[in-house]
Coordinates of N, CA and C in Angstrom, one line a residue:
Chain A
S6 N -17.7 -14.8 -4.2 CA -16.7 -14.2 -5.2 C -17.1 -12.8 -5.6
Q7 N -16.2 -12.1 -6.1 CA -16.4 -10.7 -6.4 C -16.7 -10.5 -7.8
Q8 N -17.3 -9.3 -8.1 CA -17.6 -9.0 -9.5 C -16.3 -9.0 -10.3
G9 N -16.3 -9.5 -11.5 CA -15.1 -9.4 -12.4 C -14.0 -10.4 -11.8
E10 N -14.3 -11.7 -11.6 CA -13.3 -12.5 -11.1 C -12.7 -13.4 -12.1
E11 N -11.4 -13.4 -12.2 CA -10.7 -14.1 -13.3 C -10.3 -15.5 -12.9
D12 N -10.3 -16.4 -13.9 CA -9.9 -17.8 -13.6 C -9.1 -18.2 -14.8
P13 N -7.9 -18.9 -14.8 CA -7.3 -19.2 -13.5 C -6.6 -18.1 -12.9
Q14 N -5.9 -18.2 -11.7 CA -5.2 -17.2 -11.1 C -3.8 -17.1 -11.8
A15 N -3.3 -18.2 -12.3 CA -2.0 -18.2 -13.0 C -2.1 -19.2 -14.1
L16 N -1.4 -19.0 -15.1 CA -1.4 -19.8 -16.4 C 0.0 -19.8 -17.0
S17 N 0.6 -20.9 -17.2 CA 2.0 -21.0 -17.8 C 1.8 -21.8 -19.0
I18 N 2.3 -21.3 -20.2 CA 2.3 -22.0 -21.4 C 3.5 -21.8 -22.2
Q19 N 3.7 -22.5 -23.4 CA 4.8 -22.3 -24.2 C 4.5 -21.4 -25.3
E20 N 5.5 -20.7 -25.8 CA 5.3 -19.8 -26.9 C 4.6 -20.6 -28.1
G21 N 3.7 -19.9 -28.8 CA 3.0 -20.6 -29.9 C 1.7 -21.2 -29.5
E22 N 1.5 -21.5 -28.2 CA 0.3 -22.1 -27.7 C -0.8 -21.0 -27.5
N23 N -2.0 -21.5 -27.4 CA -3.0 -20.5 -27.1 C -3.3 -20.4 -25.6
A24 N -3.7 -19.3 -25.2 CA -4.0 -19.0 -23.8 C -5.5 -18.5 -23.6
T25 N -6.2 -19.2 -22.7 CA -7.6 -18.9 -22.5 C -7.8 -18.5 -21.0
M26 N -8.4 -17.3 -20.8 CA -8.6 -16.8 -19.5 C -10.1 -16.6 -19.4
N27 N -10.7 -16.8 -18.2 CA -12.1 -16.6 -18.0 C -12.4 -15.6 -16.9
C28 N -13.6 -15.1 -17.0 CA -14.0 -14.0 -16.1 C -15.4 -14.2 -15.8
S29 N -15.8 -14.2 -14.5 CA -17.2 -14.3 -14.1 C -17.6 -13.0 -13.3
Y30 N -18.9 -12.7 -13.5 CA -19.3 -11.4 -12.8 C -20.7 -11.7 -12.3
K31 N -21.3 -10.8 -11.4 CA -22.5 -11.1 -10.7 C -23.7 -10.2 -11.3
T32 N -23.5 -9.0 -11.5 CA -24.7 -8.1 -11.8 C -24.7 -7.9 -13.3
S33 N -25.8 -7.4 -13.8 CA -26.0 -7.0 -15.2 C -25.0 -5.9 -15.5
I34 N -24.5 -5.9 -16.8 CA -23.5 -5.0 -17.1 C -23.9 -4.2 -18.4
N35 N -23.2 -3.1 -18.7 CA -23.3 -2.4 -20.0 C -22.2 -3.0 -20.9
N36 N -21.0 -3.2 -20.3 CA -19.9 -3.7 -21.1 C -18.9 -4.4 -20.2
L37 N -18.0 -5.1 -20.8 CA -16.9 -5.7 -20.1 C -15.6 -5.5 -20.8
Q38 N -14.6 -5.1 -20.1 CA -13.3 -4.7 -20.7 C -12.2 -5.6 -20.2
W39 N -11.3 -5.9 -21.1 CA -10.1 -6.6 -20.7 C -8.9 -5.7 -20.7
Y40 N -8.0 -5.8 -19.8 CA -6.8 -5.0 -19.6 C -5.6 -5.9 -19.4
R41 N -4.4 -5.5 -19.9 CA -3.2 -6.1 -19.5 C -2.3 -5.3 -18.7
Q42 N -1.6 -5.9 -17.8 CA -0.7 -5.1 -16.9 C 0.6 -5.9 -16.8
N43 N 1.6 -5.3 -17.4 CA 3.0 -5.8 -17.2 C 3.4 -5.5 -15.8
S44 N 4.3 -6.3 -15.2 CA 4.8 -6.2 -13.9 C 5.3 -4.8 -13.6
G45 N 4.6 -4.1 -12.6 CA 5.0 -2.8 -12.2 C 4.7 -1.7 -13.1
R46 N 3.8 -2.0 -14.1 CA 3.5 -1.0 -15.0 C 1.9 -0.6 -14.9
G47 N 1.5 0.3 -15.9 CA 0.1 0.6 -15.9 C -0.7 -0.4 -16.7
L48 N -2.0 -0.2 -16.8 CA -2.9 -1.0 -17.5 C -3.0 -0.6 -18.9
V49 N -3.0 -1.6 -19.8 CA -3.2 -1.3 -21.2 C -4.6 -1.9 -21.6
H50 N -5.4 -1.1 -22.2 CA -6.8 -1.5 -22.6 C -6.6 -2.4 -23.8
L51 N -7.3 -3.5 -23.7 CA -7.2 -4.5 -24.8 C -8.4 -4.4 -25.7
I52 N -9.6 -4.6 -25.1 CA -10.8 -4.7 -25.8 C -12.0 -4.5 -25.0
L53 N -13.0 -4.0 -25.5 CA -14.3 -3.7 -24.8 C -15.3 -4.5 -25.6
I54 N -16.1 -5.2 -24.9 CA -17.3 -6.0 -25.5 C -18.6 -5.4 -24.9
R55 N -19.5 -5.1 -25.6 CA -20.8 -4.6 -25.1 C -21.7 -5.8 -24.7
S56 N -22.7 -5.5 -23.9 CA -23.6 -6.6 -23.3 C -24.4 -7.2 -24.5
N57 N -24.6 -6.5 -25.6 CA -25.4 -7.1 -26.7 C -24.5 -7.8 -27.8
E58 N -23.2 -7.9 -27.5 CA -22.3 -8.5 -28.4 C -21.9 -9.9 -27.7
R59 N -21.6 -10.8 -28.6 CA -21.4 -12.2 -28.1 C -19.8 -12.5 -28.3
E60 N -19.2 -11.9 -29.4 CA -17.9 -12.2 -29.7 C -17.3 -11.0 -30.3
K61 N -15.9 -10.8 -30.1 CA -15.2 -9.7 -30.7 C -13.8 -10.1 -30.8
H62 N -13.2 -9.7 -31.9 CA -11.8 -10.0 -32.3 C -11.0 -8.7 -32.4
S63 N -9.7 -8.9 -32.0 CA -8.7 -7.8 -32.2 C -7.4 -8.4 -32.3
G64 N -6.9 -8.5 -33.6 CA -5.6 -9.2 -33.8 C -5.6 -10.6 -33.4
R65 N -4.7 -10.9 -32.4 CA -4.7 -12.3 -31.8 C -5.6 -12.5 -30.7
L66 N -6.4 -11.5 -30.3 CA -7.3 -11.6 -29.2 C -8.7 -11.9 -29.7
R67 N -9.4 -12.8 -29.0 CA -10.7 -13.1 -29.2 C -11.5 -13.1 -27.8
V68 N -12.5 -12.3 -27.7 CA -13.2 -12.2 -26.5 C -14.7 -12.7 -26.8
T69 N -15.1 -13.5 -25.9 CA -16.5 -13.9 -25.9 C -17.3 -13.4 -24.7
L70 N -18.6 -13.2 -24.8 CA -19.4 -12.8 -23.7 C -20.7 -13.6 -23.6
D71 N -20.9 -14.2 -22.6 CA -22.2 -14.9 -22.3 C -23.0 -14.3 -21.2
T72 N -23.9 -13.5 -21.5 CA -24.6 -12.7 -20.4 C -25.6 -13.7 -19.7
S73 N -26.0 -14.8 -20.2 CA -26.8 -15.7 -19.5 C -26.0 -16.4 -18.4
K74 N -24.7 -16.6 -18.6 CA -23.9 -17.3 -17.6 C -23.1 -16.2 -16.8
K75 N -23.1 -15.0 -17.3 CA -22.4 -13.9 -16.6 C -21.0 -14.2 -16.7
S76 N -20.5 -14.5 -17.9 CA -19.1 -15.0 -18.0 C -18.5 -14.5 -19.3
S77 N -17.2 -14.3 -19.3 CA -16.5 -13.8 -20.5 C -15.2 -14.6 -20.6
S78 N -14.7 -14.8 -21.8 CA -13.3 -15.4 -21.9 C -12.5 -14.6 -22.8
L79 N -11.3 -14.6 -22.6 CA -10.2 -13.9 -23.4 C -9.3 -15.1 -23.9
L80 N -9.2 -15.1 -25.3 CA -8.3 -16.1 -26.0 C -7.2 -15.3 -26.6
I81 N -6.0 -15.7 -26.3 CA -4.8 -15.2 -27.0 C -4.2 -16.3 -27.8
T82 N -4.3 -16.1 -29.2 CA -3.8 -17.2 -30.1 C -2.2 -17.0 -30.3
A83 N -1.6 -18.1 -30.6 CA -0.2 -18.0 -31.0 C 0.7 -17.1 -30.0
S84 N 0.7 -17.4 -28.8 CA 1.2 -16.6 -27.8 C 2.6 -16.4 -27.9
R85 N 3.1 -15.2 -27.4 CA 4.5 -14.8 -27.5 C 5.0 -14.5 -26.1
A86 N 6.3 -14.6 -26.0 CA 6.9 -14.3 -24.6 C 6.5 -12.9 -24.2
A87 N 6.4 -12.0 -25.1 CA 5.9 -10.6 -24.8 C 4.5 -10.5 -24.3
D88 N 3.7 -11.6 -24.4 CA 2.4 -11.6 -23.8 C 2.3 -11.8 -22.3
T89 N 3.6 -12.2 -21.8 CA 3.6 -12.4 -20.4 C 3.2 -11.2 -19.6
A90 N 2.2 -11.3 -18.8 CA 1.6 -10.2 -18.1 C 0.4 -10.7 -17.2
S91 N -0.1 -9.8 -16.4 CA -1.4 -10.0 -15.7 C -2.5 -9.5 -16.6
Y92 N -3.6 -10.3 -16.6 CA -4.8 -9.9 -17.4 C -6.0 -9.7 -16.5
F93 N -6.6 -8.6 -16.7 CA -7.8 -8.3 -15.8 C -9.0 -8.0 -16.7
C94 N -10.1 -8.6 -16.1 CA -11.4 -8.1 -16.8 C -12.0 -7.1 -15.8
A95 N -12.7 -6.1 -16.4 CA -13.4 -5.1 -15.6 C -14.8 -5.0 -16.1
T96 N -15.7 -4.8 -15.1 CA -17.1 -4.7 -15.5 C -17.7 -3.4 -14.9
D97 N -18.7 -2.9 -15.6 CA -19.4 -1.8 -14.9 C -20.7 -2.3 -14.4
A98 N -21.6 -1.7 -13.8 CA -22.8 -2.2 -13.3 C -24.0 -1.5 -13.9
G99 N -23.7 -0.8 -15.0 CA -24.8 0.0 -15.6 C -26.0 -0.8 -16.1
G100 N -25.8 -2.0 -16.4 CA -26.9 -2.8 -16.8 C -27.9 -3.0 -15.8
S101 N -27.6 -2.9 -14.5 CA -28.6 -3.2 -13.4 C -29.0 -1.9 -12.8
G102 N -28.8 -0.8 -13.6 CA -29.2 0.5 -13.1 C -28.2 1.2 -12.2
G103 N -27.1 0.5 -12.1 CA -26.0 1.2 -11.3 C -25.1 2.0 -12.3
S104 N -24.0 2.4 -11.7 CA -23.1 3.3 -12.5 C -22.5 2.6 -13.7
N105 N -22.4 3.3 -14.8 CA -21.9 2.8 -16.0 C -20.4 3.2 -16.1
Y106 N -19.8 3.8 -15.1 CA -18.4 4.2 -15.2 C -17.6 3.6 -14.1
K107 N -18.2 3.1 -13.1 CA -17.3 2.6 -12.0 C -16.9 1.2 -12.3
L108 N -15.8 0.9 -12.8 CA -15.2 -0.4 -13.1 C -14.8 -1.2 -11.9
T109 N -15.2 -2.5 -12.0 CA -14.8 -3.3 -10.9 C -13.9 -4.4 -11.5
F110 N -12.7 -4.5 -10.9 CA -11.7 -5.4 -11.4 C -11.6 -6.6 -10.5
G111 N -11.2 -7.8 -11.2 CA -10.8 -8.9 -10.4 C -9.4 -8.8 -10.0
K112 N -8.9 -9.9 -9.5 CA -7.5 -9.9 -9.1 C -6.6 -10.3 -10.2
G113 N -7.1 -10.8 -11.3 CA -6.3 -10.9 -12.6 C -5.9 -12.4 -12.7
T114 N -5.4 -12.6 -13.9 CA -4.8 -14.0 -14.3 C -3.4 -13.6 -14.7
L115 N -2.4 -14.2 -14.0 CA -1.0 -14.0 -14.4 C -0.5 -15.0 -15.4
L116 N -0.4 -14.6 -16.6 CA 0.0 -15.4 -17.8 C 1.5 -15.4 -18.0
T117 N 2.2 -16.5 -18.1 CA 3.5 -16.6 -18.2 C 3.7 -17.4 -19.6
V118 N 4.3 -16.8 -20.6 CA 4.6 -17.5 -21.8 C 6.1 -17.8 -21.9
N119 N 6.4 -19.0 -21.9 CA 7.8 -19.4 -21.9 C 8.4 -19.6 -23.3
P120 N 9.5 -19.0 -23.5 CA 10.1 -19.1 -24.9 C 10.6 -20.4 -25.2
Chain B
N1 N 0.2 12.0 -30.0 CA -1.0 11.2 -29.4 C -0.7 10.7 -28.0
A2 N -0.5 11.8 -27.1 CA -0.2 11.4 -25.8 C -1.3 10.7 -25.1
G3 N -1.1 9.7 -24.3 CA -2.1 9.0 -23.5 C -2.2 9.8 -22.2
V4 N -2.7 9.0 -21.2 CA -3.0 9.6 -19.9 C -1.6 9.7 -19.2
M5 N -1.4 10.9 -18.7 CA -0.1 11.2 -18.0 C -0.3 11.3 -16.6
Q6 N 0.7 10.7 -15.8 CA 0.7 10.7 -14.4 C 2.0 11.1 -13.8
N7 N 2.1 11.9 -12.9 CA 3.3 12.2 -12.2 C 3.1 12.6 -10.7
P8 N 4.1 12.3 -9.9 CA 5.3 11.5 -10.3 C 5.0 10.0 -10.5
R9 N 6.0 9.4 -11.0 CA 5.8 7.8 -11.2 C 6.1 7.1 -9.9
H10 N 6.9 7.6 -9.1 CA 7.2 7.1 -7.8 C 7.3 8.3 -6.8
L11 N 6.7 8.0 -5.5 CA 6.7 9.0 -4.6 C 6.9 8.4 -3.2
V12 N 7.9 8.9 -2.5 CA 8.2 8.3 -1.2 C 7.9 9.4 -0.1
R13 N 7.1 9.1 0.8 CA 6.7 10.0 1.9 C 6.9 9.4 3.2
R14 N 7.1 10.2 4.3 CA 7.1 9.8 5.6 C 5.8 9.9 6.2
R15 N 5.5 9.1 7.2 CA 4.2 9.1 7.9 C 4.0 10.6 8.4
G16 N 2.8 11.0 8.1 CA 2.3 12.4 8.5 C 2.5 13.4 7.4
Q17 N 3.3 13.1 6.3 CA 3.4 14.1 5.3 C 2.2 14.0 4.3
E18 N 2.2 14.9 3.3 CA 1.2 15.0 2.3 C 1.7 14.4 1.0
A19 N 0.8 13.7 0.3 CA 1.1 13.2 -1.0 C 0.2 13.8 -2.0
R20 N 0.8 14.3 -3.2 CA 0.0 15.0 -4.2 C 0.3 14.3 -5.5
L21 N -0.7 13.6 -6.0 CA -0.6 12.9 -7.3 C -1.4 13.6 -8.4
R22 N -0.7 13.7 -9.6 CA -1.3 14.5 -10.6 C -1.6 13.5 -11.8
C23 N -2.6 13.9 -12.6 CA -3.1 13.2 -13.7 C -3.5 14.1 -14.8
S24 N -3.0 13.9 -15.9 CA -3.5 14.7 -17.1 C -4.2 13.7 -18.1
P25 N -5.5 13.9 -18.3 CA -6.2 13.0 -19.2 C -5.8 13.0 -20.6
M26 N -6.2 11.9 -21.3 CA -5.9 11.9 -22.7 C -6.7 13.1 -23.4
K27 N -6.1 13.5 -24.5 CA -6.6 14.7 -25.3 C -8.0 14.3 -25.7
G28 N -9.0 15.3 -25.4 CA -10.3 15.1 -25.8 C -11.2 14.5 -24.7
H29 N -10.6 14.0 -23.6 CA -11.3 13.3 -22.5 C -11.6 14.3 -21.4
S30 N -12.8 14.4 -20.9 CA -13.1 15.3 -19.8 C -13.5 14.5 -18.6
H31 N -13.4 13.2 -18.6 CA -13.8 12.4 -17.5 C -12.6 11.7 -16.9
V32 N -12.4 11.8 -15.6 CA -11.2 11.3 -15.0 C -11.6 10.4 -13.8
Y33 N -10.9 9.2 -13.7 CA -11.2 8.3 -12.6 C -10.0 8.0 -11.9
W34 N -10.0 7.8 -10.6 CA -8.8 7.4 -9.8 C -9.1 6.0 -9.2
Y35 N -8.1 5.2 -9.3 CA -8.2 3.8 -8.7 C -7.0 3.5 -7.9
R36 N -7.1 2.7 -6.9 CA -6.0 2.3 -6.1 C -5.8 0.8 -6.3
Q37 N -4.6 0.4 -6.3 CA -4.1 -1.0 -6.4 C -3.2 -1.4 -5.3
L38 N -3.6 -2.3 -4.4 CA -2.8 -2.8 -3.4 C -2.0 -4.0 -4.0
P39 N -0.9 -4.4 -3.5 CA -0.1 -5.6 -4.0 C -1.0 -6.8 -4.1
E40 N -0.8 -7.5 -5.3 CA -1.5 -8.8 -5.6 C -3.0 -8.5 -5.7
E41 N -3.5 -7.3 -5.8 CA -4.9 -7.1 -5.9 C -5.3 -6.5 -7.2
G42 N -6.6 -6.5 -7.5 CA -7.1 -5.7 -8.6 C -7.3 -4.3 -8.2
L43 N -7.7 -3.5 -9.2 CA -7.8 -2.0 -9.0 C -9.2 -1.8 -8.3
K44 N -9.2 -0.9 -7.4 CA -10.4 -0.4 -6.6 C -10.8 1.0 -7.0
F45 N -12.0 1.2 -7.3 CA -12.4 2.5 -7.7 C -12.4 3.5 -6.5
M46 N -11.9 4.7 -6.7 CA -11.9 5.7 -5.7 C -12.8 6.8 -5.9
V47 N -12.7 7.5 -7.1 CA -13.4 8.7 -7.4 C -13.5 9.0 -8.8
Y48 N -14.7 9.7 -9.3 CA -14.9 10.0 -10.7 C -15.1 11.5 -10.7
L49 N -14.4 12.2 -11.5 CA -14.5 13.6 -11.7 C -14.6 14.0 -13.1
Q50 N -15.5 15.1 -13.2 CA -15.5 15.8 -14.5 C -14.9 17.2 -14.2
K51 N -14.7 18.0 -15.2 CA -14.2 19.3 -15.0 C -14.9 20.1 -13.9
E52 N -14.1 20.4 -12.8 CA -14.7 21.3 -11.7 C -15.8 20.5 -10.9
N53 N -16.0 19.3 -11.2 CA -17.1 18.6 -10.4 C -16.6 17.2 -10.0
I54 N -17.0 16.8 -8.8 CA -16.8 15.4 -8.3 C -18.2 14.8 -8.5
I55 N -18.2 13.7 -9.3 CA -19.4 13.0 -9.6 C -19.7 11.9 -8.6
D56 N -18.6 11.1 -8.3 CA -18.8 10.0 -7.4 C -17.5 9.9 -6.6
E57 N -17.6 10.0 -5.3 CA -16.4 9.7 -4.5 C -16.6 8.6 -3.5
S58 N -17.5 7.7 -3.8 CA -17.9 6.7 -2.9 C -16.8 5.7 -2.6
G59 N -15.8 5.6 -3.4 CA -14.7 4.7 -3.1 C -13.5 5.3 -2.4
M60 N -13.6 6.6 -2.1 CA -12.5 7.3 -1.5 C -12.7 7.5 0.1
P61 N -11.7 7.1 0.8 CA -11.9 7.3 2.3 C -12.3 8.7 2.6
K62 N -13.2 8.8 3.6 CA -13.8 10.2 4.0 C -12.7 11.1 4.5
E63 N -11.8 10.6 5.2 CA -10.8 11.5 5.8 C -9.5 11.4 5.1
R64 N -8.7 12.4 5.1 CA -7.4 12.5 4.5 C -7.3 12.6 3.0
F65 N -8.3 12.1 2.3 CA -8.2 11.9 0.9 C -9.1 13.0 0.3
S66 N -8.6 13.7 -0.8 CA -9.5 14.6 -1.6 C -9.0 14.5 -3.0
A67 N -9.9 14.9 -3.9 CA -9.5 15.0 -5.3 C -10.2 16.2 -5.9
E68 N -9.6 16.7 -7.0 CA -10.1 17.8 -7.7 C -9.7 17.6 -9.2
F69 N -10.5 18.3 -10.0 CA -10.2 18.4 -11.5 C -10.5 19.8 -11.9
P70 N -9.6 20.7 -11.7 CA -10.0 22.2 -12.0 C -10.2 22.4 -13.5
K71 N -10.7 23.5 -13.7 CA -11.0 24.0 -15.2 C -9.7 23.9 -15.9
E72 N -8.6 24.4 -15.4 CA -7.3 24.3 -16.1 C -6.4 23.5 -15.3
G73 N -5.6 22.7 -16.0 CA -4.6 21.9 -15.3 C -5.1 20.4 -15.0
P74 N -4.1 19.7 -14.5 CA -4.4 18.3 -14.2 C -5.4 17.9 -13.1
S75 N -5.8 16.8 -12.9 CA -6.6 16.3 -11.8 C -5.6 16.0 -10.7
I76 N -5.9 16.3 -9.5 CA -5.0 16.1 -8.3 C -5.8 15.1 -7.3
L77 N -5.0 14.2 -6.9 CA -5.4 13.3 -5.8 C -4.5 13.7 -4.7
R78 N -5.1 14.1 -3.5 CA -4.4 14.6 -2.4 C -4.5 13.7 -1.2
I79 N -3.5 13.3 -0.6 CA -3.6 12.4 0.6 C -2.9 13.2 1.7
Q80 N -3.6 13.6 2.7 CA -3.0 14.2 3.8 C -2.6 13.3 4.9
Q81 N -1.5 13.6 5.7 CA -1.1 12.9 6.8 C -1.0 11.4 6.5
V82 N -0.2 11.0 5.5 CA -0.1 9.7 5.0 C 0.3 8.7 6.1
V83 N -0.3 7.5 6.0 CA 0.0 6.3 6.9 C 0.5 5.2 6.0
R84 N 1.2 4.3 6.6 CA 1.8 3.1 5.9 C 0.8 2.4 5.0
G85 N -0.4 2.3 5.5 CA -1.5 1.6 4.7 C -1.8 2.4 3.5
D86 N -1.4 3.6 3.3 CA -1.7 4.3 2.0 C -0.7 3.9 0.9
S87 N 0.3 3.1 1.3 CA 1.3 2.6 0.2 C 0.6 1.7 -0.8
A88 N 0.6 2.1 -2.0 CA -0.1 1.4 -3.1 C 0.3 2.1 -4.4
A89 N -0.3 1.5 -5.5 CA -0.2 2.2 -6.8 C -1.5 2.9 -7.0
Y90 N -1.4 4.1 -7.5 CA -2.6 4.9 -7.7 C -2.6 5.1 -9.3
F91 N -3.7 4.7 -9.8 CA -3.9 4.8 -11.3 C -5.0 5.8 -11.6
C92 N -4.8 6.6 -12.6 CA -5.8 7.5 -13.1 C -6.2 7.0 -14.5
A93 N -7.4 7.1 -14.8 CA -8.0 6.8 -16.1 C -8.8 7.9 -16.7
S94 N -8.9 7.9 -18.0 CA -9.8 9.0 -18.5 C -10.6 8.3 -19.6
S95 N -11.7 9.0 -19.9 CA -12.6 8.5 -21.0 C -13.4 9.7 -21.5
S96 N -14.2 9.5 -22.5 CA -15.0 10.5 -23.1 C -16.4 10.5 -22.5
G97 N -16.5 9.6 -21.5 CA -17.8 9.6 -20.7 C -18.6 8.4 -20.9
G98 N -19.6 8.1 -20.0 CA -20.5 7.1 -20.2 C -19.9 5.7 -20.2
P99 N -20.5 4.7 -20.7 CA -20.0 3.3 -20.7 C -19.0 3.1 -21.8
R100 N -18.0 3.8 -21.8 CA -16.9 3.7 -22.8 C -15.6 3.3 -22.1
A101 N -14.7 2.9 -23.1 CA -13.4 2.3 -22.5 C -12.7 3.5 -21.7
Q102 N -12.1 3.0 -20.6 CA -11.3 3.9 -19.8 C -9.8 3.6 -20.1
Y103 N -9.1 4.6 -20.3 CA -7.7 4.5 -20.6 C -6.8 4.9 -19.5
F104 N -5.9 4.1 -19.1 CA -5.2 4.2 -17.8 C -3.8 4.8 -18.1
G105 N -3.4 5.6 -17.0 CA -2.0 6.1 -17.0 C -1.1 5.1 -16.4
P106 N 0.2 5.4 -16.4 CA 1.2 4.5 -15.9 C 1.2 4.3 -14.4
G107 N 0.5 5.1 -13.7 CA 0.4 5.0 -12.2 C 1.4 5.8 -11.4
T108 N 1.1 6.0 -10.2 CA 2.1 6.6 -9.2 C 2.1 5.6 -8.1
R109 N 3.4 5.2 -7.9 CA 3.6 4.3 -6.8 C 4.1 5.0 -5.6
L110 N 3.2 5.0 -4.6 CA 3.4 5.7 -3.3 C 3.9 4.7 -2.3
L111 N 5.1 5.1 -1.7 CA 5.6 4.3 -0.6 C 5.7 5.3 0.6
V112 N 5.0 4.8 1.7 CA 5.1 5.6 3.0 C 6.0 4.9 3.9
L113 N 7.0 5.6 4.4 CA 7.9 5.0 5.3 C 7.6 5.2 6.7

């Protein structure tokens, strides 16, 4: 598997439900970032969590980071149809002495929120 | 409060032509990154530039591709003699440097006929 690999590949839920997406990575990191991409559009930065942080909140988003398991999760609470998009996690490799700017993306989780 | 600007948004070229993609970073950012996204794939790093310097071009093909970020004006990603395999979405991101959030532009979708 590649650095920054999301799971599941696709997720379909009803409006109002919570959505949880996971990301696993291989090397030590400085930080992990989550992005959203609507179909055919650019990436929107959602949240950055540093390697010394365990949890971070932003509005309806909650991100956790477990560096011992090299994994992160993104929780979207009370989902809306407008949350329908692909969600990507991106990691740098700065924590292992590598670059702290070269982000590695997974293939993303396609979230569909049905009204 | 303009974000990262990219133009054109869509570009169609015939095989053998040149493609020139432009990126203006967010105000206050002097670090620019180019990524390529193939269909159904995540983004792949191509090159990292600061003003007048290429810092890391390890993700960029050695031939036909070049990038610059002049002292004045936008960053340019140039693809010479395009081939069908160059068809992709090219995204530019900017940051204030180091391990900080990168903010992405809307992308340029290149189609090579």
